[in-house]
Amino acid sequence: MATPAQWLAGARPRTLPAALAPVAAGTGAAAATDGFDAVRALLALAVALALQVGVNYANDYSDGVRGTDADRVGPLRLVGSGVASPGAVKRAALLAFAVAGVAGLGLAALVSWWLLAVGAACLLAAWFYTGGSRPYGYRGLGEVSVFVFFGLVATAGTAYVQSERLTWAALLAGVGCGALSCAILVANNLRDLPTDEAAGKRTLAVRLGDRRTRLLYLDLLVAAYAVVVALSPESPWSLLTLLTGVLAIRPAQEVLRGTRGPGLVPVLKVTGVVLLTYGVVLGATLATAG
């Protein structure tokens, strides 16, 4: 039976910046239009965090029962390591999704019932990333989903549920957060490239190969900071977000150096820190435009 510490490790807390950052950036974009609403922001945060934890447990379950996690580098896999039964991990995923659903229901009641359709799309995307008979994460489409749901939807959606309007600032912030969220997944899949290829998991890293995956990681970092420059005419203070790029220098060097396997674990960790600081600083500086 898994211990509480093992369940926490299985939730992969290092991925939580992918939930926190877009909510911070989206809240700043809402504040820029005088639309900040603390209750709605907290509900959006609950949805994002619960979805992230849910998708982590769902991936652990689906990869575990397929045998993909039999020989993995990185954080503990509950099913793959045998410390928790597949049924228990599946129930944990469904519980997290239920929490996200309840918080999303609250947002829909406060804003508009059509948001339930968006929530349903998020839940389906979370489950079928590695679940079902034809998981899209095994076909190289994981980065697309992360960009859409943990970038555009999470950021612009957070802004919308508070201000009830969409702005270019919110959409561009979503592009930036989505690019850095994708960078986390790209680093993860680069680390797992040999084992994924052996297991028949055709991630984008497997499809692109080692060299082009490393270049993609760098391109995503550049894209995120290009967004900051694009936002500067509307919000000059947003240029302060460029300072967070200093944190990205070391992981970029490691990726360029050709670091592999366990050596990429710190890259994942620091990329998450980059995303979190990016989202917080961008959100705070966007709020000054209001």
PDB file of C-alpha atoms in Angstrom:
ATOM      1  CA  MET A   1       0.000   0.000   0.000  1.00  0.00           C
ATOM      2  CA  ALA A   2       1.409   3.389  -1.025  1.00  0.00           C
ATOM      3  CA  THR A   3       2.353   5.811   1.723  1.00  0.00           C
ATOM      4  CA  PRO A   4       1.104   9.436   1.777  1.00  0.00           C
ATOM      5  CA  ALA A   5       4.580  10.522   0.654  1.00  0.00           C
ATOM      6  CA  GLN A   6       4.386   8.148  -2.316  1.00  0.00           C
ATOM      7  CA  TRP A   7       0.931   9.409  -3.273  1.00  0.00           C
ATOM      8  CA  LEU A   8       2.305  12.951  -3.148  1.00  0.00           C
ATOM      9  CA  ALA A   9       5.245  11.952  -5.351  1.00  0.00           C
ATOM     10  CA  GLY A  10       2.817  10.250  -7.745  1.00  0.00           C
ATOM     11  CA  ALA A  11       0.885  13.510  -8.074  1.00  0.00           C
ATOM     12  CA  ARG A  12       4.120  14.994  -9.491  1.00  0.00           C
ATOM     13  CA  PRO A  13       4.127  18.326  -7.655  1.00  0.00           C
ATOM     14  CA  ARG A  14       6.897  19.633  -9.919  1.00  0.00           C
ATOM     15  CA  THR A  15       4.319  19.863 -12.719  1.00  0.00           C
ATOM     16  CA  LEU A  16       1.992  22.130 -10.708  1.00  0.00           C
ATOM     17  CA  PRO A  17       3.522  25.367 -12.091  1.00  0.00           C
ATOM     18  CA  ALA A  18       1.705  24.420 -15.308  1.00  0.00           C
ATOM     19  CA  ALA A  19      -1.529  24.983 -13.365  1.00  0.00           C
ATOM     20  CA  LEU A  20      -0.480  27.960 -11.236  1.00  0.00           C
ATOM     21  CA  ALA A  21       1.235  30.114 -13.881  1.00  0.00           C
ATOM     22  CA  PRO A  22      -1.650  30.489 -16.366  1.00  0.00           C
ATOM     23  CA  VAL A  23      -4.063  31.382 -13.570  1.00  0.00           C
ATOM     24  CA  ALA A  24      -1.660  34.064 -12.327  1.00  0.00           C
ATOM     25  CA  ALA A  25      -1.169  35.473 -15.828  1.00  0.00           C
ATOM     26  CA  GLY A  26      -4.870  35.314 -16.652  1.00  0.00           C
ATOM     27  CA  THR A  27      -5.794  37.031 -13.392  1.00  0.00           C
ATOM     28  CA  GLY A  28      -3.388  39.840 -14.249  1.00  0.00           C
ATOM     29  CA  ALA A  29      -4.983  40.181 -17.669  1.00  0.00           C
ATOM     30  CA  ALA A  30      -8.409  40.384 -16.016  1.00  0.00           C
ATOM     31  CA  ALA A  31      -7.176  43.024 -13.569  1.00  0.00           C
ATOM     32  CA  ALA A  32      -5.954  45.105 -16.506  1.00  0.00           C
ATOM     33  CA  THR A  33      -9.605  45.515 -17.533  1.00  0.00           C
ATOM     34  CA  ASP A  34     -10.744  46.107 -13.937  1.00  0.00           C
ATOM     35  CA  GLY A  35     -12.279  42.654 -13.923  1.00  0.00           C
ATOM     36  CA  PHE A  36     -10.419  41.015 -11.038  1.00  0.00           C
ATOM     37  CA  ASP A  37     -12.665  38.770  -8.954  1.00  0.00           C
ATOM     38  CA  ALA A  38     -11.019  36.861  -6.097  1.00  0.00           C
ATOM     39  CA  VAL A  39     -13.689  34.157  -5.798  1.00  0.00           C
ATOM     40  CA  ARG A  40     -13.639  33.359  -9.506  1.00  0.00           C
ATOM     41  CA  ALA A  41      -9.837  33.418  -9.561  1.00  0.00           C
ATOM     42  CA  LEU A  42      -9.696  30.904  -6.715  1.00  0.00           C
ATOM     43  CA  LEU A  43     -12.220  28.648  -8.434  1.00  0.00           C
ATOM     44  CA  ALA A  44     -10.171  28.809 -11.642  1.00  0.00           C
ATOM     45  CA  LEU A  45      -7.080  27.894  -9.623  1.00  0.00           C
ATOM     46  CA  ALA A  46      -8.906  24.935  -8.057  1.00  0.00           C
ATOM     47  CA  VAL A  47      -9.924  23.703 -11.516  1.00  0.00           C
ATOM     48  CA  ALA A  48      -6.384  24.027 -12.876  1.00  0.00           C
ATOM     49  CA  LEU A  49      -4.677  22.331  -9.923  1.00  0.00           C
ATOM     50  CA  ALA A  50      -7.186  19.485  -9.737  1.00  0.00           C
ATOM     51  CA  LEU A  51      -6.924  18.867 -13.486  1.00  0.00           C
ATOM     52  CA  GLN A  52      -3.131  18.776 -13.298  1.00  0.00           C
ATOM     53  CA  VAL A  53      -3.127  16.302 -10.428  1.00  0.00           C
ATOM     54  CA  GLY A  54      -5.852  14.280 -12.138  1.00  0.00           C
ATOM     55  CA  VAL A  55      -3.985  14.015 -15.422  1.00  0.00           C
ATOM     56  CA  ASN A  56      -0.813  12.992 -13.572  1.00  0.00           C
ATOM     57  CA  TYR A  57      -2.606  10.156 -11.794  1.00  0.00           C
ATOM     58  CA  ALA A  58      -4.449   9.207 -14.994  1.00  0.00           C
ATOM     59  CA  ASN A  59      -1.144   9.015 -16.888  1.00  0.00           C
ATOM     60  CA  ASP A  60       0.361   6.922 -14.087  1.00  0.00           C
ATOM     61  CA  TYR A  61      -2.590   4.531 -14.303  1.00  0.00           C
ATOM     62  CA  SER A  62      -2.759   4.268 -18.102  1.00  0.00           C
ATOM     63  CA  ASP A  63       1.003   4.003 -18.668  1.00  0.00           C
ATOM     64  CA  GLY A  64       1.268   1.549 -15.790  1.00  0.00           C
ATOM     65  CA  VAL A  65      -1.327  -0.896 -17.071  1.00  0.00           C
ATOM     66  CA  ARG A  66       0.219  -0.710 -20.552  1.00  0.00           C
ATOM     67  CA  GLY A  67       3.665  -1.490 -19.162  1.00  0.00           C
ATOM     68  CA  THR A  68       5.135   1.752 -20.488  1.00  0.00           C
ATOM     69  CA  ASP A  69       6.413   2.665 -17.006  1.00  0.00           C
ATOM     70  CA  ALA A  70       8.174  -0.649 -16.393  1.00  0.00           C
ATOM     71  CA  ASP A  71      11.614   0.949 -16.831  1.00  0.00           C
ATOM     72  CA  ARG A  72      11.456   4.698 -16.257  1.00  0.00           C
ATOM     73  CA  VAL A  73      13.753   7.481 -15.102  1.00  0.00           C
ATOM     74  CA  GLY A  74      12.303  10.290 -13.006  1.00  0.00           C
ATOM     75  CA  PRO A  75       9.547  10.545 -10.395  1.00  0.00           C
ATOM     76  CA  LEU A  76       7.883   7.553  -8.777  1.00  0.00           C
ATOM     77  CA  ARG A  77       5.285   5.755 -10.873  1.00  0.00           C
ATOM     78  CA  LEU A  78       2.713   4.309  -8.509  1.00  0.00           C
ATOM     79  CA  VAL A  79       1.411   1.562 -10.794  1.00  0.00           C
ATOM     80  CA  GLY A  80       4.661   0.876 -12.629  1.00  0.00           C
ATOM     81  CA  SER A  81       6.592   0.453  -9.377  1.00  0.00           C
ATOM     82  CA  GLY A  82       3.876  -1.707  -7.843  1.00  0.00           C
ATOM     83  CA  VAL A  83       3.414   0.422  -4.716  1.00  0.00           C
ATOM     84  CA  ALA A  84      -0.252   1.086  -5.562  1.00  0.00           C
ATOM     85  CA  SER A  85      -2.847  -0.931  -7.437  1.00  0.00           C
ATOM     86  CA  PRO A  86      -4.097   0.293 -10.811  1.00  0.00           C
ATOM     87  CA  GLY A  87      -7.621   0.587  -9.389  1.00  0.00           C
ATOM     88  CA  ALA A  88      -6.484   2.812  -6.520  1.00  0.00           C
ATOM     89  CA  VAL A  89      -4.598   5.148  -8.857  1.00  0.00           C
ATOM     90  CA  LYS A  90      -7.541   5.279 -11.246  1.00  0.00           C
ATOM     91  CA  ARG A  91      -9.835   6.241  -8.363  1.00  0.00           C
ATOM     92  CA  ALA A  92      -7.384   8.966  -7.319  1.00  0.00           C
ATOM     93  CA  ALA A  93      -7.475  10.369 -10.857  1.00  0.00           C
ATOM     94  CA  LEU A  94     -11.278  10.314 -10.944  1.00  0.00           C
ATOM     95  CA  LEU A  95     -11.449  11.992  -7.536  1.00  0.00           C
ATOM     96  CA  ALA A  96      -9.188  14.816  -8.737  1.00  0.00           C
ATOM     97  CA  PHE A  97     -11.297  15.197 -11.873  1.00  0.00           C
ATOM     98  CA  ALA A  98     -14.413  15.332  -9.695  1.00  0.00           C
ATOM     99  CA  VAL A  99     -12.889  18.179  -7.663  1.00  0.00           C
ATOM    100  CA  ALA A 100     -12.132  20.015 -10.900  1.00  0.00           C
ATOM    101  CA  GLY A 101     -15.692  19.384 -12.056  1.00  0.00           C
ATOM    102  CA  VAL A 102     -17.251  20.771  -8.877  1.00  0.00           C
ATOM    103  CA  ALA A 103     -15.089  23.915  -9.027  1.00  0.00           C
ATOM    104  CA  GLY A 104     -15.905  24.271 -12.723  1.00  0.00           C
ATOM    105  CA  LEU A 105     -19.604  23.910 -11.973  1.00  0.00           C
ATOM    106  CA  GLY A 106     -19.284  26.785  -9.531  1.00  0.00           C
ATOM    107  CA  LEU A 107     -17.660  28.941 -12.198  1.00  0.00           C
ATOM    108  CA  ALA A 108     -20.342  28.054 -14.726  1.00  0.00           C
ATOM    109  CA  ALA A 109     -23.041  29.036 -12.229  1.00  0.00           C
ATOM    110  CA  LEU A 110     -21.363  32.395 -11.678  1.00  0.00           C
ATOM    111  CA  VAL A 111     -20.503  33.156 -15.309  1.00  0.00           C
ATOM    112  CA  SER A 112     -22.244  31.074 -17.986  1.00  0.00           C
ATOM    113  CA  TRP A 113     -23.443  27.495 -18.352  1.00  0.00           C
ATOM    114  CA  TRP A 114     -21.699  27.092 -21.711  1.00  0.00           C
ATOM    115  CA  LEU A 115     -18.464  26.850 -19.711  1.00  0.00           C
ATOM    116  CA  LEU A 116     -19.528  23.302 -18.860  1.00  0.00           C
ATOM    117  CA  ALA A 117     -18.698  22.344 -22.455  1.00  0.00           C
ATOM    118  CA  VAL A 118     -15.194  23.760 -22.036  1.00  0.00           C
ATOM    119  CA  GLY A 119     -14.820  21.837 -18.788  1.00  0.00           C
ATOM    120  CA  ALA A 120     -15.958  18.612 -20.432  1.00  0.00           C
ATOM    121  CA  ALA A 121     -13.387  19.108 -23.212  1.00  0.00           C
ATOM    122  CA  CYS A 122     -10.665  19.608 -20.585  1.00  0.00           C
ATOM    123  CA  LEU A 123     -11.633  16.405 -18.769  1.00  0.00           C
ATOM    124  CA  LEU A 124     -11.721  14.376 -21.973  1.00  0.00           C
ATOM    125  CA  ALA A 125      -8.341  15.738 -23.053  1.00  0.00           C
ATOM    126  CA  ALA A 126      -6.884  14.909 -19.633  1.00  0.00           C
ATOM    127  CA  TRP A 127      -8.085  11.293 -19.696  1.00  0.00           C
ATOM    128  CA  PHE A 128      -7.369  10.412 -23.320  1.00  0.00           C
ATOM    129  CA  TYR A 129      -3.830  11.813 -23.247  1.00  0.00           C
ATOM    130  CA  THR A 130      -2.667   8.331 -22.281  1.00  0.00           C
ATOM    131  CA  GLY A 131      -6.037   6.629 -21.693  1.00  0.00           C
ATOM    132  CA  GLY A 132      -8.375   4.800 -24.012  1.00  0.00           C
ATOM    133  CA  SER A 133      -7.548   2.493 -26.904  1.00  0.00           C
ATOM    134  CA  ARG A 134      -5.819   5.196 -28.981  1.00  0.00           C
ATOM    135  CA  PRO A 135      -4.214   7.723 -26.610  1.00  0.00           C
ATOM    136  CA  TYR A 136      -3.155  10.850 -28.463  1.00  0.00           C
ATOM    137  CA  GLY A 137      -0.094  11.245 -26.222  1.00  0.00           C
ATOM    138  CA  TYR A 138       1.256   8.087 -27.861  1.00  0.00           C
ATOM    139  CA  ARG A 139       0.867   9.716 -31.282  1.00  0.00           C
ATOM    140  CA  GLY A 140       2.943  12.843 -30.738  1.00  0.00           C
ATOM    141  CA  LEU A 141       0.039  15.172 -29.961  1.00  0.00           C
ATOM    142  CA  GLY A 142       0.686  15.766 -26.272  1.00  0.00           C
ATOM    143  CA  GLU A 143       2.364  19.137 -26.786  1.00  0.00           C
ATOM    144  CA  VAL A 144      -0.582  20.380 -28.842  1.00  0.00           C
ATOM    145  CA  SER A 145      -2.982  19.515 -26.041  1.00  0.00           C
ATOM    146  CA  VAL A 146      -0.774  21.097 -23.375  1.00  0.00           C
ATOM    147  CA  PHE A 147      -0.474  24.295 -25.398  1.00  0.00           C
ATOM    148  CA  VAL A 148      -4.226  24.521 -25.908  1.00  0.00           C
ATOM    149  CA  PHE A 149      -5.465  23.525 -22.460  1.00  0.00           C
ATOM    150  CA  PHE A 150      -2.659  24.606 -20.114  1.00  0.00           C
ATOM    151  CA  GLY A 151      -1.859  27.635 -22.224  1.00  0.00           C
ATOM    152  CA  LEU A 152      -4.696  29.265 -24.120  1.00  0.00           C
ATOM    153  CA  VAL A 153      -7.694  27.803 -22.272  1.00  0.00           C
ATOM    154  CA  ALA A 154      -6.242  28.083 -18.759  1.00  0.00           C
ATOM    155  CA  THR A 155      -4.894  31.621 -19.186  1.00  0.00           C
ATOM    156  CA  ALA A 156      -7.533  33.238 -21.371  1.00  0.00           C
ATOM    157  CA  GLY A 157     -10.214  31.240 -19.564  1.00  0.00           C
ATOM    158  CA  THR A 158      -9.084  32.555 -16.187  1.00  0.00           C
ATOM    159  CA  ALA A 159      -9.227  36.102 -17.544  1.00  0.00           C
ATOM    160  CA  TYR A 160     -12.630  35.522 -19.115  1.00  0.00           C
ATOM    161  CA  VAL A 161     -14.385  34.063 -16.073  1.00  0.00           C
ATOM    162  CA  GLN A 162     -13.362  37.149 -14.096  1.00  0.00           C
ATOM    163  CA  SER A 163     -13.836  40.000 -16.574  1.00  0.00           C
ATOM    164  CA  GLU A 164     -16.280  38.194 -18.916  1.00  0.00           C
ATOM    165  CA  ARG A 165     -14.335  39.411 -21.919  1.00  0.00           C
ATOM    166  CA  LEU A 166     -11.405  38.209 -24.000  1.00  0.00           C
ATOM    167  CA  THR A 167      -8.468  40.491 -24.711  1.00  0.00           C
ATOM    168  CA  TRP A 168      -5.375  40.174 -26.859  1.00  0.00           C
ATOM    169  CA  ALA A 169      -3.281  40.464 -23.702  1.00  0.00           C
ATOM    170  CA  ALA A 170      -4.977  37.395 -22.223  1.00  0.00           C
ATOM    171  CA  LEU A 171      -4.559  35.401 -25.433  1.00  0.00           C
ATOM    172  CA  LEU A 172      -0.905  36.368 -25.838  1.00  0.00           C
ATOM    173  CA  ALA A 173      -0.233  35.530 -22.188  1.00  0.00           C
ATOM    174  CA  GLY A 174      -1.807  32.155 -22.934  1.00  0.00           C
ATOM    175  CA  VAL A 175       0.625  31.649 -25.807  1.00  0.00           C
ATOM    176  CA  GLY A 176       3.559  32.405 -23.500  1.00  0.00           C
ATOM    177  CA  CYS A 177       2.384  30.136 -20.696  1.00  0.00           C
ATOM    178  CA  GLY A 178       1.497  27.441 -23.208  1.00  0.00           C
ATOM    179  CA  ALA A 179       4.970  27.561 -24.759  1.00  0.00           C
ATOM    180  CA  LEU A 180       6.676  27.118 -21.385  1.00  0.00           C
ATOM    181  CA  SER A 181       4.235  24.371 -20.355  1.00  0.00           C
ATOM    182  CA  CYS A 182       5.127  22.592 -23.591  1.00  0.00           C
ATOM    183  CA  ALA A 183       8.822  23.072 -22.773  1.00  0.00           C
ATOM    184  CA  ILE A 184       8.276  21.097 -19.557  1.00  0.00           C
ATOM    185  CA  LEU A 185       6.659  18.258 -21.498  1.00  0.00           C
ATOM    186  CA  VAL A 186       9.360  18.357 -24.179  1.00  0.00           C
ATOM    187  CA  ALA A 187      12.081  18.069 -21.515  1.00  0.00           C
ATOM    188  CA  ASN A 188      10.149  15.210 -19.909  1.00  0.00           C
ATOM    189  CA  ASN A 189       9.788  13.358 -23.205  1.00  0.00           C
ATOM    190  CA  LEU A 190      13.428  14.039 -24.104  1.00  0.00           C
ATOM    191  CA  ARG A 191      14.439  12.372 -20.836  1.00  0.00           C
ATOM    192  CA  ASP A 192      12.179   9.388 -21.569  1.00  0.00           C
ATOM    193  CA  LEU A 193      12.938   9.178 -25.295  1.00  0.00           C
ATOM    194  CA  PRO A 194      14.836   5.845 -25.241  1.00  0.00           C
ATOM    195  CA  THR A 195      12.328   4.053 -22.994  1.00  0.00           C
ATOM    196  CA  ASP A 196       9.303   5.526 -24.805  1.00  0.00           C
ATOM    197  CA  GLU A 197      10.708   4.400 -28.143  1.00  0.00           C
ATOM    198  CA  ALA A 198      11.322   0.914 -26.800  1.00  0.00           C
ATOM    199  CA  ALA A 199       7.773   0.774 -25.396  1.00  0.00           C
ATOM    200  CA  GLY A 200       6.209   1.933 -28.667  1.00  0.00           C
ATOM    201  CA  LYS A 201       5.129   5.281 -27.231  1.00  0.00           C
ATOM    202  CA  ARG A 202       5.477   7.630 -30.219  1.00  0.00           C
ATOM    203  CA  THR A 203       5.773  10.951 -28.415  1.00  0.00           C
ATOM    204  CA  LEU A 204       6.760  14.051 -30.348  1.00  0.00           C
ATOM    205  CA  ALA A 205      10.319  13.566 -29.036  1.00  0.00           C
ATOM    206  CA  VAL A 206      10.403  10.058 -30.490  1.00  0.00           C
ATOM    207  CA  ARG A 207       9.078  11.346 -33.798  1.00  0.00           C
ATOM    208  CA  LEU A 208      11.498  14.276 -33.992  1.00  0.00           C
ATOM    209  CA  GLY A 209      14.550  12.524 -32.635  1.00  0.00           C
ATOM    210  CA  ASP A 210      17.043  13.744 -30.053  1.00  0.00           C
ATOM    211  CA  ARG A 211      18.571  16.740 -31.853  1.00  0.00           C
ATOM    212  CA  ARG A 212      15.360  18.315 -33.128  1.00  0.00           C
ATOM    213  CA  THR A 213      13.661  17.809 -29.752  1.00  0.00           C
ATOM    214  CA  ARG A 214      16.437  19.812 -28.101  1.00  0.00           C
ATOM    215  CA  LEU A 215      15.985  22.588 -30.645  1.00  0.00           C
ATOM    216  CA  LEU A 216      12.244  22.538 -30.034  1.00  0.00           C
ATOM    217  CA  TYR A 217      12.838  23.082 -26.313  1.00  0.00           C
ATOM    218  CA  LEU A 218      14.912  26.173 -27.081  1.00  0.00           C
ATOM    219  CA  ASP A 219      12.370  27.441 -29.619  1.00  0.00           C
ATOM    220  CA  LEU A 220       9.624  27.239 -26.997  1.00  0.00           C
ATOM    221  CA  LEU A 221      11.679  29.306 -24.537  1.00  0.00           C
ATOM    222  CA  VAL A 222      12.299  31.933 -27.218  1.00  0.00           C
ATOM    223  CA  ALA A 223       8.610  32.003 -28.178  1.00  0.00           C
ATOM    224  CA  ALA A 224       7.534  32.618 -24.569  1.00  0.00           C
ATOM    225  CA  TYR A 225       9.776  35.653 -24.241  1.00  0.00           C
ATOM    226  CA  ALA A 226       8.893  36.949 -27.698  1.00  0.00           C
ATOM    227  CA  VAL A 227       5.323  37.159 -26.367  1.00  0.00           C
ATOM    228  CA  VAL A 228       6.534  39.507 -23.625  1.00  0.00           C
ATOM    229  CA  VAL A 229       8.002  41.847 -26.234  1.00  0.00           C
ATOM    230  CA  ALA A 230       4.738  41.708 -28.203  1.00  0.00           C
ATOM    231  CA  LEU A 231       2.812  42.715 -25.073  1.00  0.00           C
ATOM    232  CA  SER A 232       5.086  45.645 -24.213  1.00  0.00           C
ATOM    233  CA  PRO A 233       3.306  48.332 -26.305  1.00  0.00           C
ATOM    234  CA  GLU A 234       0.120  47.705 -24.305  1.00  0.00           C
ATOM    235  CA  SER A 235       1.862  47.038 -20.991  1.00  0.00           C
ATOM    236  CA  PRO A 236       5.448  48.399 -20.873  1.00  0.00           C
ATOM    237  CA  TRP A 237       5.975  47.003 -17.381  1.00  0.00           C
ATOM    238  CA  SER A 238       5.521  43.499 -18.774  1.00  0.00           C
ATOM    239  CA  LEU A 239       9.109  43.754 -20.058  1.00  0.00           C
ATOM    240  CA  LEU A 240      10.171  43.007 -16.484  1.00  0.00           C
ATOM    241  CA  THR A 241       9.098  39.436 -17.236  1.00  0.00           C
ATOM    242  CA  LEU A 242      12.192  39.157 -19.435  1.00  0.00           C
ATOM    243  CA  LEU A 243      14.247  39.051 -16.245  1.00  0.00           C
ATOM    244  CA  THR A 244      12.816  35.618 -15.470  1.00  0.00           C
ATOM    245  CA  GLY A 245      14.631  34.402 -18.564  1.00  0.00           C
ATOM    246  CA  VAL A 246      17.845  34.390 -16.529  1.00  0.00           C
ATOM    247  CA  LEU A 247      16.482  31.286 -14.797  1.00  0.00           C
ATOM    248  CA  ALA A 248      16.141  29.557 -18.160  1.00  0.00           C
ATOM    249  CA  ILE A 249      19.828  29.878 -19.059  1.00  0.00           C
ATOM    250  CA  ARG A 250      21.031  26.850 -17.109  1.00  0.00           C
ATOM    251  CA  PRO A 251      18.391  24.369 -18.328  1.00  0.00           C
ATOM    252  CA  ALA A 252      18.895  25.623 -21.893  1.00  0.00           C
ATOM    253  CA  GLN A 253      22.631  24.990 -21.556  1.00  0.00           C
ATOM    254  CA  GLU A 254      21.999  21.482 -20.258  1.00  0.00           C
ATOM    255  CA  VAL A 255      19.693  20.682 -23.159  1.00  0.00           C
ATOM    256  CA  LEU A 256      22.188  22.102 -25.679  1.00  0.00           C
ATOM    257  CA  ARG A 257      25.026  20.191 -24.014  1.00  0.00           C
ATOM    258  CA  GLY A 258      23.282  16.920 -24.768  1.00  0.00           C
ATOM    259  CA  THR A 259      22.420  15.936 -21.198  1.00  0.00           C
ATOM    260  CA  ARG A 260      20.401  12.727 -21.088  1.00  0.00           C
ATOM    261  CA  GLY A 261      18.364  10.531 -18.756  1.00  0.00           C
ATOM    262  CA  PRO A 262      18.535  11.405 -15.044  1.00  0.00           C
ATOM    263  CA  GLY A 263      20.615  14.488 -15.878  1.00  0.00           C
ATOM    264  CA  LEU A 264      17.476  16.059 -17.371  1.00  0.00           C
ATOM    265  CA  VAL A 265      15.505  15.821 -14.113  1.00  0.00           C
ATOM    266  CA  PRO A 266      16.913  19.188 -12.879  1.00  0.00           C
ATOM    267  CA  VAL A 267      16.019  20.676 -16.272  1.00  0.00           C
ATOM    268  CA  LEU A 268      12.397  19.702 -15.675  1.00  0.00           C
ATOM    269  CA  LYS A 269      12.448  21.195 -12.193  1.00  0.00           C
ATOM    270  CA  VAL A 270      13.987  24.513 -13.233  1.00  0.00           C
ATOM    271  CA  THR A 271      11.739  24.826 -16.298  1.00  0.00           C
ATOM    272  CA  GLY A 272       8.797  24.558 -13.930  1.00  0.00           C
ATOM    273  CA  VAL A 273      10.281  27.362 -11.822  1.00  0.00           C
ATOM    274  CA  VAL A 274      10.746  29.453 -14.981  1.00  0.00           C
ATOM    275  CA  LEU A 275       7.092  28.930 -15.903  1.00  0.00           C
ATOM    276  CA  LEU A 276       5.855  29.828 -12.429  1.00  0.00           C
ATOM    277  CA  THR A 277       7.909  33.012 -12.127  1.00  0.00           C
ATOM    278  CA  TYR A 278       7.013  33.943 -15.716  1.00  0.00           C
ATOM    279  CA  GLY A 279       3.298  33.622 -15.041  1.00  0.00           C
ATOM    280  CA  VAL A 280       3.410  35.490 -11.731  1.00  0.00           C
ATOM    281  CA  VAL A 281       5.548  38.377 -12.991  1.00  0.00           C
ATOM    282  CA  LEU A 282       3.646  38.653 -16.255  1.00  0.00           C
ATOM    283  CA  GLY A 283       0.327  38.666 -14.412  1.00  0.00           C
ATOM    284  CA  ALA A 284       1.501  41.301 -11.936  1.00  0.00           C
ATOM    285  CA  THR A 285       2.847  43.583 -14.662  1.00  0.00           C
ATOM    286  CA  LEU A 286      -0.207  43.150 -16.893  1.00  0.00           C
ATOM    287  CA  ALA A 287      -2.365  44.251 -13.953  1.00  0.00           C
ATOM    288  CA  THR A 288      -0.563  47.610 -13.951  1.00  0.00           C
ATOM    289  CA  ALA A 289      -1.997  48.355 -17.393  1.00  0.00           C
ATOM    290  CA  GLY A 290      -5.450  48.723 -15.883  1.00  0.00           C
TER     291      GLY A 290
END
